C-alpha cells in the first residue's frame, strides 16, 4: 500500500504541474482571440491558422485539465444523497465510481481515439480550410488527455482506499486555500477598511 | 427477459441514468459510463450495430472544434477578472449615493447595478457578494426591511443568468442548434422586462410600505451636486464601454459572440491593469478557475454526447417525443409541463446539468411541435434563473448568507426571496403567452423550419449583410455547416424530416 501511495503522490505531482501549466493557455487563447478579432476589423487581416489555433488551445485546456480538475475534486456532482453520507461512505462511492464509471469510460475513449490519431499522422492530415494547421497534433490531444485522466483516476482510487485504511488523510478534505468567492469577499472588505 | 429488455430499452437507459447520477459520482463520468455500458448491452442484444462506438471519437472531436463552446472560457475569464477590478464596488457606491435620498432608492440602485453587472461580469456569485458587502450594510443602517434588502440583492444578482452575455444562453444556443447571437437578442427584452418588474415591486413597496424602504438623509451623501454627477458619469463609462465592446459588437453583427468574449476578456484585463487591481496572484487564480470550469462544463457535454450516442441509437428520443407530444393542450400544454418539470428539477440540478441532459431531450420535441427554439431557450433560461434564488438551495441565497451580517437571519433571506421567485414565475407565464417578447428582438424571420437550423448557423450571427464581404472571417466561408453539426442531432432532424414528409 505504501508504494502505491508513493505512486499516487507522483501522479498527483505530475497532474498539478500539468494543471499549473495549462491554465496559462486561457490567457494565450484570450489574447489570440482578441488579437484576431481586432485585426479583422482594423486591417482586414485574418487567417484560418489564428482561428484554428484557438480551438486547439481550447481542446488542450479541457483535455489536459480533466485530470487536474479531478484531482481538485471539481467535476460537478449531484450530491443530493451523497452529501448527507459520512466521509467514509463518500469514499466508497468514489471507489465504486472510479472503477465502474470513470476508468471504463476513459479507457474506452483512449482506446478508440488512438487509431484515429495514427491514421491522421500516417496521412499527415491537414486542415481542410485554406491556410489551416496540421490536424494530427490535435488528434493526439484526445488519447493523451484521457490517459492523464486515467492515471489520475488510479491515483484517486489509491487515495480513497488509503483513507479507508487510515493510511492517508481525507483526499477530498477542503484545502485551506480560499475559494474565489472568499477571495472576492476579502478583497472588498480590505478595500472598505482602507476607505 | 431479453424481449422485455429490447422492447423497453429507452426507458431502462433513462431510469438507470437517473440512478447513476444520483449515486453522487461526477455527472460527466456517470453519464458517459451509462452510455458505454448500455451501448455494449445494445450491441449484445442486436439493437445496435457493432460499429456504434466508432462514432465516439468523432463526437469528442465535434466538441473540440465547436466555436460556440470556445466562448465559455472567454466569458468566464472576463467575469472573474472584472469582479475583482473594483468596478462593482464603485458602481454600487456611486449609484447608491445618487438614488439613496429617494424612497426605495437604495434598492433601485441595487437592481440597476445588478443589471449592469449582469451585462458585464455575468457572475451571479460575484454580484451577490459585492452587493451583500457594500449595499446591504448601508440599507440596514438606514432601516431597510431585512427581507426586502436581502431579497432584492439575491434577485438582482441572478439577473446575470438571463441578461446577455450569460453562459446559460451560450449553452442553450449550442444545445438547441441556434446561434448565440440570436439567443442573446431574444433574451435581451425579457431580461429588461424582468428588471422592470423588480423595479416595479420595489416602487410598490416604497409606496405602500414606506417604512420598509426609507429614503436616506441627504447627509448620507459624501458627494453632492456637480461632483456627484461627474462621479456618476465617470463610473458608468467603463461598464458601458465594455457592454458596447462585447454586446454592441455582437448585436450589430460586427463580431461573433466568441470574438466578443475574447475582446471583453482582454478589455477586462486592461481595465483591471489601469485600476492597478491586476496582480499575478489574481491572474493565476482567474485562469485556474476558468480552466477548471471550462473542463467540467465541457466534460458534462462529453458525457452527455456519449450517453446520447446510445440513447438515440435505441430511439430514445422518439420515446421521449411520444411521451411529450401526447400531452393535452398541444404547444401550451407541453410548455407548461416542461416548465413545471424544469422548475422542480432545478431544485436538485444546476443549470449546466439541466442544459446538457434535459434540454437536448426536449429540444427536438419542441421543434416537432413547431415551437421557436430561441423562444424555448429563453423561456427555460428564465425558469432556470429561479433555481438560484429559491430557498433553501438557491446559490444566490447561499452566497448572500456567507457575507450578510449576523443580524440578518437566514429566514429573512429565504422570505425575502419569495416575492422575487413569484415575479419569476409570472415572467415565465408571460413569456409562454407572449412569445413576441423574445422574437421581437430577432431581425430575421424566425419561423421554425427544419432546414433553417443548418443554414442559419454559419451566417445569421456573423452579420454577413452588415459587413463588407472582405471582412468576413475566412473560416465561416470554408467550413460547411454540416461540419459543425453534431452527427446525432442531424440524424434526428433527418428522421423528423422524413416523418414530416409522410
XYZ file of C-alpha atoms in Angstrom:
697
model
C 0.000 0.000 0.000
C 2.802 2.385 0.864
C 4.422 2.044 -2.530
C 1.018 2.595 -4.111
C 0.588 5.767 -2.087
C 4.007 6.868 -3.264
C 2.948 6.227 -6.853
C -0.207 8.210 -6.188
C 1.709 11.222 -4.954
C 3.971 11.004 -8.021
C 0.918 11.084 -10.269
C -0.572 13.940 -8.242
C 2.626 15.911 -8.686
C 2.568 15.369 -12.442
C -1.112 16.344 -12.654
C -0.542 19.505 -10.623
C 2.379 20.519 -12.802
C 0.380 19.977 -15.986
C -2.570 21.837 -14.487
C -0.420 24.794 -13.470
C 0.954 24.946 -16.995
C -2.274 24.633 -18.967
C -4.045 27.415 -17.101
C -1.775 29.844 -18.979
C -3.383 28.676 -22.191
C -6.501 30.543 -21.014
C -4.593 33.811 -21.237
C -2.930 32.858 -24.512
C -6.160 31.864 -26.239
C -7.885 35.025 -24.982
C -5.181 37.267 -26.387
C -5.093 35.401 -29.698
C -8.877 35.569 -29.948
C -8.982 39.285 -29.233
C -5.978 39.999 -31.445
C -7.518 38.135 -34.331
C -10.850 39.931 -33.933
C -9.245 43.363 -33.729
C -7.026 42.696 -36.731
C -10.018 41.525 -38.693
C -11.819 44.859 -38.212
C -8.891 47.199 -38.383
C -6.506 45.968 -41.020
C -8.879 43.444 -42.513
C -6.468 40.607 -41.939
C -7.406 37.208 -40.703
C -6.120 33.744 -41.145
C -7.599 30.342 -40.560
C -4.463 29.450 -38.637
C -5.454 32.004 -35.975
C -8.965 30.600 -35.778
C -7.793 27.020 -35.631
C -5.116 27.586 -33.028
C -7.904 28.867 -30.762
C -9.800 25.625 -30.752
C -6.573 23.644 -30.499
C -5.785 25.540 -27.319
C -9.369 25.260 -26.064
C -9.169 21.482 -26.568
C -5.850 21.348 -24.775
C -7.325 23.237 -21.814
C -10.202 20.881 -21.175
C -8.497 17.628 -22.213
C -5.331 18.207 -20.189
C -7.400 19.850 -17.484
C -9.598 16.788 -16.934
C -7.161 15.034 -14.612
C -6.317 18.297 -12.848
C -9.999 19.068 -12.264
C -10.477 15.519 -10.986
C -7.594 15.919 -8.571
C -9.086 19.163 -7.288
C -12.422 17.313 -6.968
C -14.225 19.937 -9.024
C -16.119 17.842 -11.535
C -19.779 18.572 -10.839
C -21.682 16.009 -8.789
C -25.287 15.714 -7.735
C -24.785 15.440 -4.006
C -28.442 15.294 -3.108
C -27.918 11.925 -1.414
C -24.142 11.613 -1.190
C -23.864 14.987 0.558
C -25.665 13.577 3.592
C -23.476 10.494 3.906
C -20.344 10.152 6.011
C -16.894 10.802 4.580
C -16.248 7.064 4.558
C -19.406 6.325 2.579
C -18.469 9.041 0.128
C -15.060 7.427 -0.280
C -16.829 4.149 -1.075
C -18.985 5.916 -3.663
C -15.838 7.311 -5.267
C -14.163 3.894 -5.308
C -17.242 2.425 -6.962
C -17.484 5.341 -9.398
C -13.819 5.278 -10.369
C -13.840 1.527 -11.022
C -17.177 1.278 -12.814
C -17.680 4.727 -14.353
C -14.505 6.722 -14.792
C -11.914 4.086 -15.726
C -14.027 2.113 -18.242
C -15.203 5.296 -19.900
C -11.789 6.949 -20.062
C -10.006 3.789 -21.199
C -12.634 3.251 -23.893
C -12.157 6.749 -25.282
C -8.366 6.396 -25.117
C -8.527 3.072 -26.930
C -10.925 4.338 -29.591
C -9.164 7.624 -30.284
C -5.629 6.226 -30.678
C -6.134 4.626 -34.134
C -7.667 7.877 -35.332
C -4.555 9.747 -34.338
C -2.352 7.131 -36.031
C -4.356 7.434 -39.204
C -4.105 11.234 -39.140
C -0.359 11.021 -38.546
C 0.092 8.478 -41.296
C -1.824 10.604 -43.799
C -0.225 13.794 -42.462
C -3.769 15.147 -42.188
C -4.104 18.860 -42.933
C -6.925 21.222 -42.170
C -9.486 21.484 -44.945
C -9.501 25.282 -44.523
C -7.152 27.381 -46.610
C -4.096 28.339 -44.580
C -5.152 25.984 -41.821
C -2.981 23.963 -39.474
C -1.793 20.377 -39.323
C -4.514 18.261 -37.749
C -2.735 15.271 -36.259
C -1.349 17.049 -33.170
C -4.848 17.972 -32.056
C -5.984 14.383 -32.636
C -3.208 13.324 -30.304
C -4.619 15.532 -27.530
C -7.568 13.177 -27.016
C -5.706 9.971 -26.125
C -3.153 11.912 -24.060
C -5.822 13.838 -22.177
C -7.758 10.690 -21.392
C -4.547 8.893 -20.429
C -3.852 11.653 -17.888
C -7.418 11.265 -16.653
C -6.947 7.504 -16.284
C -3.741 7.785 -14.247
C -5.262 10.494 -12.057
C -8.250 8.171 -11.616
C -5.866 5.470 -10.349
C -4.261 7.953 -8.001
C -7.646 8.973 -6.604
C -8.569 5.324 -6.200
C -5.383 4.658 -4.213
C -6.022 7.701 -2.015
C -9.617 6.650 -1.276
C -8.519 3.150 -0.300
C -5.669 4.606 1.753
C -8.134 6.881 3.507
C -10.447 3.958 4.347
C -7.455 2.071 5.765
C -6.409 5.128 7.731
C -3.104 5.390 5.901
C -3.578 8.832 4.399
C -5.676 11.911 5.121
C -9.076 12.506 3.563
C -8.219 13.348 -0.052
C -11.372 15.414 -0.559
C -10.997 17.491 2.596
C -11.285 21.126 1.684
C -7.867 22.652 1.385
C -7.252 25.821 3.307
C -6.954 27.819 0.131
C -9.849 30.281 -0.006
C -12.320 29.896 -2.862
C -12.519 32.686 -5.465
C -15.727 33.857 -3.763
C -13.986 34.105 -0.411
C -11.094 35.944 -2.028
C -13.507 38.433 -3.551
C -15.214 38.998 -0.206
C -11.838 39.515 1.469
C -10.736 41.965 -1.213
C -13.897 44.060 -0.821
C -13.603 44.049 2.953
C -9.976 45.141 2.720
C -10.935 47.926 0.347
C -13.661 49.129 2.692
C -11.276 49.093 5.615
C -8.924 51.451 3.773
C -11.613 53.936 2.866
C -36.388 -11.195 -20.170
C -34.413 -10.367 -23.298
C -37.585 -9.388 -25.110
C -38.623 -7.149 -22.264
C -35.201 -5.518 -22.375
C -35.355 -4.981 -26.112
C -38.846 -3.536 -26.008
C -38.106 -1.176 -23.144
C -34.501 -0.279 -23.768
C -35.011 3.506 -23.856
C -36.913 3.803 -20.552
C -34.436 1.423 -18.919
C -31.468 3.516 -20.052
C -33.209 6.655 -18.893
C -34.067 5.239 -15.480
C -30.569 3.926 -14.953
C -29.160 7.307 -15.945
C -31.153 8.852 -13.104
C -29.821 6.213 -10.708
C -26.240 6.593 -11.978
C -26.417 10.351 -11.482
C -27.927 10.138 -8.025
C -25.046 7.956 -6.855
C -23.164 11.210 -6.412
C -20.170 10.500 -8.630
C -19.252 13.294 -11.080
C -22.041 13.680 -13.605
C -19.820 13.627 -16.681
C -18.269 10.219 -15.961
C -21.535 8.671 -14.772
C -23.298 9.778 -17.951
C -20.548 8.525 -20.238
C -20.287 5.209 -18.403
C -24.043 4.765 -18.696
C -23.823 5.311 -22.439
C -20.942 2.887 -22.862
C -22.479 0.199 -20.646
C -25.809 0.221 -22.458
C -24.019 0.505 -25.761
C -22.484 -2.908 -25.071
C -25.830 -4.269 -23.882
C -27.479 -2.942 -27.021
C -24.822 -4.492 -29.265
C -25.199 -7.843 -27.444
C -28.958 -7.739 -27.913
C -28.590 -6.860 -31.568
C -30.321 -3.499 -31.068
C -27.258 -1.526 -32.063
C -24.686 -2.129 -34.726
C -21.188 -3.184 -33.575
C -19.771 -0.030 -35.162
C -21.605 2.162 -32.627
C -18.512 3.205 -30.701
C -16.573 4.101 -33.830
C -18.549 7.339 -33.798
C -17.380 8.208 -30.308
C -14.046 9.919 -31.112
C -15.871 11.939 -33.746
C -18.300 13.119 -31.130
C -15.469 14.350 -28.964
C -13.787 15.980 -31.939
C -17.048 17.775 -32.665
C -16.932 19.283 -29.182
C -13.297 20.314 -29.564
C -13.744 22.353 -32.715
C -17.001 23.937 -31.626
C -16.636 27.676 -31.980
C -19.598 28.387 -29.686
C -18.188 26.498 -26.719
C -14.969 28.474 -27.029
C -16.965 31.433 -25.730
C -17.305 29.704 -22.338
C -13.703 30.244 -21.184
C -13.693 33.776 -22.621
C -16.762 34.981 -20.764
C -15.798 33.142 -17.589
C -12.343 34.684 -17.628
C -13.792 38.122 -18.311
C -16.186 37.824 -15.377
C -13.532 36.609 -12.975
C -11.145 39.445 -13.801
C -13.893 42.049 -13.761
C -15.345 41.001 -10.428
C -12.024 41.801 -8.815
C -11.413 45.030 -10.708
C -13.361 47.151 -8.231
C -15.917 48.162 -10.850
C -18.849 46.703 -8.910
C -17.866 48.479 -5.713
C -17.563 51.849 -7.441
C -20.881 51.409 -9.190
C -22.727 50.415 -6.033
C -21.236 53.265 -4.074
C -21.914 55.965 -6.663
C -25.334 54.858 -7.860
C -26.312 54.264 -4.238
C -25.420 57.869 -3.419
C -27.325 59.107 -6.423
C -30.563 57.212 -5.715
C -30.223 56.974 -1.921
C -32.267 60.045 -0.919
C -35.225 58.608 -2.829
C -37.657 56.343 -1.014
C -36.653 52.799 -2.020
C -33.716 54.387 -3.820
C -31.024 52.090 -2.485
C -32.987 49.037 -3.573
C -33.402 50.574 -7.020
C -29.672 51.250 -7.158
C -29.042 47.585 -6.389
C -31.318 46.481 -9.234
C -29.768 48.967 -11.649
C -26.220 47.953 -10.786
C -27.276 44.280 -10.793
C -28.422 44.648 -14.397
C -25.218 46.486 -15.364
C -23.058 43.831 -13.745
C -25.137 41.137 -15.428
C -24.306 42.652 -18.797
C -20.595 42.739 -17.951
C -19.307 40.262 -15.364
C -22.187 37.821 -15.667
C -21.221 36.010 -12.461
C -24.083 35.572 -10.006
C -21.866 34.861 -7.014
C -19.714 37.940 -7.621
C -22.689 40.311 -7.920
C -24.344 38.936 -4.806
C -21.139 39.119 -2.772
C -20.345 42.682 -3.845
C -23.871 43.887 -3.114
C -24.074 41.914 0.109
C -20.896 43.535 1.386
C -21.432 47.074 0.113
C -25.144 47.792 -0.225
C -26.626 45.534 2.438
C -24.880 47.186 5.417
C -25.948 50.653 4.212
C -29.521 49.517 3.681
C -29.631 48.010 7.149
C -28.043 51.070 8.753
C -30.789 53.308 7.412
C -33.577 50.986 8.467
C -34.442 48.967 5.358
C -36.551 45.887 5.947
C -34.137 42.943 6.131
C -36.278 40.718 3.942
C -36.640 43.327 1.231
C -32.940 44.206 1.322
C -31.734 40.618 1.048
C -34.384 39.632 -1.498
C -33.564 42.457 -3.850
C -29.837 41.694 -3.652
C -30.243 37.967 -4.319
C -32.656 38.566 -7.200
C -30.593 41.310 -8.839
C -27.566 39.046 -8.669
C -29.371 36.338 -10.621
C -30.043 38.749 -13.494
C -26.593 37.647 -14.691
C -28.232 34.391 -15.755
C -30.653 35.915 -18.209
C -29.101 39.172 -19.397
C -26.507 38.526 -22.128
C -23.623 37.561 -22.204
C -24.726 34.776 -19.882
C -23.183 31.308 -20.060
C -26.615 29.667 -19.857
C -27.651 31.332 -23.085
C -24.446 30.205 -24.828
C -25.006 26.608 -23.803
C -28.706 26.798 -24.593
C -27.894 28.077 -28.083
C -25.387 25.285 -28.607
C -27.752 22.583 -27.413
C -30.703 23.835 -29.439
C -28.616 24.347 -32.582
C -29.253 28.092 -32.701
C -26.786 30.950 -32.960
C -25.641 32.557 -29.725
C -26.221 35.989 -31.211
C -29.899 35.220 -31.762
C -30.221 33.752 -28.295
C -28.724 36.968 -26.885
C -31.053 39.130 -28.930
C -34.014 37.027 -27.868
C -33.099 37.235 -24.191
C -32.482 40.967 -24.174
C -36.070 42.195 -23.911
C -37.171 39.534 -21.399
C -34.133 40.419 -19.276
C -35.077 44.098 -19.356
C -38.728 43.274 -18.583
C -37.681 41.211 -15.616
C -35.524 44.082 -14.363
C -38.522 46.389 -14.794
C -40.655 44.002 -12.741
C -38.124 44.068 -9.916
C -38.180 47.857 -10.076
C -41.989 47.791 -10.076
C -42.020 45.639 -6.966
C -39.643 47.985 -5.124
C -41.707 51.019 -6.184
C -44.870 49.352 -4.885
C -43.152 48.575 -1.599
C -41.900 52.152 -1.340
C -45.434 53.469 -1.841
C -47.390 51.037 0.332
C -44.782 50.077 2.942
C -42.617 53.204 3.164
C -41.094 52.038 6.436
C -39.507 49.058 4.660
C -37.567 51.210 2.243
C -36.829 54.604 3.786
C -35.131 57.447 1.972
C -31.593 58.181 3.081
C -30.991 61.565 4.705
C -29.152 63.887 2.365
C -26.213 63.919 4.784
C -25.536 60.306 3.785
C -24.123 61.625 0.537
C -20.407 62.257 0.638
C -20.539 63.884 -2.788
C -23.014 66.462 -3.961
C -24.236 68.360 -6.976
C -21.823 68.628 -9.845
C -19.210 66.455 -8.178
C -21.678 63.623 -7.721
C -22.870 63.933 -11.294
C -19.317 63.836 -12.601
C -18.554 60.806 -10.458
C -21.661 59.018 -11.723
C -20.690 59.682 -15.314
C -17.082 58.569 -14.902
C -18.102 55.401 -13.046
C -20.549 54.483 -15.744
C -18.014 54.824 -18.556
C -16.024 51.582 -18.081
C -19.008 49.208 -17.825
C -20.825 50.906 -20.696
C -17.691 50.721 -22.823
C -17.343 47.032 -22.062
C -21.007 46.430 -22.809
C -20.529 48.085 -26.156
C -17.310 46.205 -26.847
C -18.959 42.860 -26.151
C -22.717 43.063 -26.655
C -22.753 46.026 -29.003
C -20.429 44.396 -31.487
C -22.372 41.129 -31.267
C -25.766 42.808 -31.702
C -24.544 44.933 -34.573
C -23.288 41.812 -36.245
C -19.685 43.012 -36.333
C -18.309 40.305 -34.045
C -19.224 36.730 -33.305
C -20.043 36.008 -29.645
C -16.759 34.150 -29.362
C -14.813 37.146 -30.624
C -16.874 39.415 -28.382
C -15.921 37.238 -25.431
C -12.236 37.345 -26.284
C -12.299 41.127 -26.663
C -14.323 41.500 -23.485
C -11.843 39.409 -21.526
C -8.940 41.427 -22.901
C -10.830 44.633 -22.123
C -11.376 43.435 -18.572
C -7.652 42.715 -18.236
C -6.789 46.197 -19.472
C -9.317 47.774 -17.125
C -8.038 45.835 -14.129
C -4.483 46.847 -15.056
C -5.484 50.501 -15.358
C -7.117 50.376 -11.945
C -3.997 48.717 -10.546
C -6.022 45.770 -9.343
C -4.370 43.139 -11.515
C -1.774 41.065 -9.679
C -0.053 37.845 -10.684
C -1.966 36.087 -7.958
C -5.329 37.324 -9.223
C -4.415 36.473 -12.811
C -3.361 32.936 -11.895
C -6.466 32.434 -9.820
C -8.757 33.625 -12.598
C -7.008 31.387 -15.151
C -7.147 28.436 -12.783
C -10.861 28.840 -12.109
C -11.568 29.392 -15.803
C -9.646 26.263 -16.804
C -11.418 24.118 -14.233
C -14.869 25.487 -15.017
C -14.307 25.030 -18.751
C -13.137 21.478 -18.129
C -16.047 20.382 -16.017
C -18.622 22.052 -18.250
C -17.181 20.570 -21.423
C -16.859 17.188 -19.766
C -20.534 17.146 -18.842
C -21.109 17.693 -22.534
C -18.692 14.866 -23.415
C -20.623 12.600 -21.039
C -23.948 13.717 -22.465
C -22.758 13.064 -26.021
C -21.581 9.550 -25.181
C -24.885 8.938 -23.446
C -26.911 10.241 -26.365
C -24.946 8.059 -28.793
C -26.539 5.012 -27.185
C -29.811 6.629 -26.179
C -30.535 7.919 -29.681
C -29.263 4.625 -31.070
C -32.126 2.809 -29.380
C -34.553 5.534 -30.470
C -34.752 7.028 -27.005
C -35.512 10.439 -28.460
C -38.598 9.014 -30.131
C -39.699 7.566 -26.820
C -39.353 10.986 -25.157
C -41.119 12.599 -28.077
C -44.074 10.219 -27.851
C -44.223 10.823 -24.133
C -44.329 14.594 -24.514
C -46.198 15.191 -27.753
C -49.115 13.223 -26.360
C -49.692 15.834 -23.658
C -53.068 17.535 -23.676
C -53.144 21.187 -24.674
C -50.688 20.921 -27.557
C -47.973 23.562 -27.576
C -49.123 25.384 -24.425
C -49.658 22.104 -22.582
C -46.164 20.978 -23.498
C -44.595 24.272 -22.425
C -46.401 24.274 -19.088
C -45.455 20.675 -18.294
C -41.846 21.245 -19.351
C -41.548 24.404 -17.282
C -43.011 22.784 -14.181
C -40.615 19.877 -14.715
C -37.582 22.127 -15.129
C -38.643 24.247 -12.147
C -38.756 21.136 -9.958
C -35.550 19.638 -11.370
C -33.767 22.931 -10.743
C -34.043 22.241 -7.028
C -31.544 19.406 -7.483
C -29.649 20.035 -10.700
C -27.653 23.088 -11.628
C -28.115 24.785 -14.956
C -25.152 23.056 -16.592
C -26.656 19.671 -15.891
C -30.119 20.787 -16.934
C -28.911 22.282 -20.194
C -26.781 19.316 -21.212
C -29.025 16.461 -20.119
C -32.598 17.735 -20.183
C -32.558 20.353 -22.934
C -31.292 18.048 -25.734
C -34.173 15.690 -24.960
C -36.750 18.494 -25.020
C -35.410 20.479 -27.967
C -36.436 18.083 -30.760
C -39.910 17.722 -29.241
C -40.329 21.486 -29.082
C -39.204 21.706 -32.680
C -41.613 18.984 -33.753
C -44.407 20.957 -32.117
C -43.394 23.989 -34.143
C -42.062 25.975 -31.180
C -39.455 28.626 -31.932
C -36.295 27.299 -30.339
C -34.973 30.730 -29.373
C -38.223 31.397 -27.534
C -37.992 27.956 -25.947
C -34.386 28.512 -24.856
C -35.037 31.928 -23.335
C -38.092 30.566 -21.553
C -36.055 27.789 -19.985
C -33.271 30.220 -19.097
C -35.696 32.462 -17.163
C -37.044 29.361 -15.469
C -33.591 28.111 -14.504
C -32.690 31.544 -13.166
C -35.234 30.849 -10.446
C -33.156 27.942 -9.224
C -30.563 30.443 -7.999
C -32.976 32.080 -5.629
C -35.463 29.592 -4.366
C -34.980 28.595 -0.766
C -33.319 26.672 0.652
C -30.824 25.551 -2.030
C -30.573 28.679 -4.194
C -26.954 29.598 -4.807
C -27.569 33.342 -4.626
C -29.094 32.917 -1.158
C -26.152 30.808 -0.125
C -23.612 33.427 -1.190
C -25.637 36.218 0.389
C -25.750 34.278 3.651
C -21.974 33.918 3.569
C -21.429 37.695 3.535
C -24.529 39.065 5.301
C -24.107 40.326 8.866
C -25.413 38.088 11.649
C -28.297 40.471 12.324
C -29.867 39.224 9.077
C -31.401 35.867 9.867
C -31.331 33.061 7.318
C -35.132 33.045 7.374
C -35.074 36.752 6.428
C -33.078 35.825 3.336
C -35.445 32.974 2.477
C -38.617 35.024 2.927
C -37.094 37.956 1.119
C -36.503 35.811 -1.959
C -40.097 34.559 -2.209
C -41.663 37.668 -3.823
C -38.926 37.584 -6.459
C -39.462 33.878 -7.138
C -43.135 34.776 -7.703
C -42.140 37.547 -10.120
C -40.013 34.974 -11.905
C -42.914 32.541 -12.249
C -45.145 35.335 -13.535
C -42.439 36.164 -16.070
C -42.341 32.548 -17.276
C -46.129 32.694 -17.690
C -45.924 35.948 -19.626
C -43.269 34.507 -21.908
C -45.367 31.415 -22.609
C -48.308 33.511 -23.751
C -46.379 36.369 -25.361
C -43.515 34.872 -27.354
C -43.265 38.247 -29.117
C -41.186 39.449 -26.171
C -38.453 37.111 -27.371
C -38.981 37.100 -31.109
C -39.360 40.881 -31.332
C -35.611 41.329 -30.974
C -34.751 38.956 -33.784
C -34.338 40.682 -37.071
C -34.794 37.841 -39.478
C -37.811 35.649 -39.900
C -37.550 33.124 -37.133
C -40.363 30.866 -38.238
C -39.030 27.431 -37.451
C -38.183 25.495 -40.497
C -36.335 22.252 -40.154
C -33.757 23.189 -42.726
C -33.170 26.670 -41.450
C -31.253 25.409 -38.429
C -28.447 24.236 -40.608
C -28.454 27.190 -42.910
C -28.682 29.837 -40.222
C -25.853 28.694 -38.074
C -22.907 29.898 -40.082
C -24.427 33.064 -41.469
C -27.041 34.798 -39.337
C -24.881 35.587 -36.398
C -21.877 36.859 -38.219
C -23.943 39.555 -39.773
C -22.952 38.875 -43.315
C -25.153 41.656 -44.693
C -23.739 44.236 -42.325
C -20.090 43.760 -43.154
C -18.307 44.037 -46.458
C -17.502 40.685 -47.952
C -13.804 41.082 -47.291
C -14.402 41.441 -43.599
C -15.855 38.032 -43.169
C -13.785 35.632 -41.259
C -12.450 33.066 -43.670
C -13.498 30.145 -41.554
C -17.182 30.725 -41.992
C -16.789 30.641 -45.680
C -14.766 27.498 -45.672
C -16.498 25.340 -43.117
C -19.593 23.655 -44.369
C -22.469 23.874 -41.910
C -22.621 20.135 -41.579
C -19.137 20.078 -40.072
C -20.198 21.957 -37.018
C -23.335 19.916 -36.651
C -23.493 17.126 -34.221
C -23.967 13.944 -36.193
C -26.732 12.665 -33.972
C -28.822 15.784 -33.842
C -28.551 15.860 -37.590
C -29.761 12.301 -37.746
C -32.683 13.238 -35.523
C -33.583 16.121 -37.741
C -33.308 13.957 -40.811
C -35.559 11.411 -39.219
C -38.050 14.089 -38.340
C -37.959 15.471 -41.824
C -38.861 12.050 -43.099
C -41.647 11.823 -40.570
C -42.982 15.131 -41.734
C -42.799 14.129 -45.337
C -45.031 11.173 -44.675
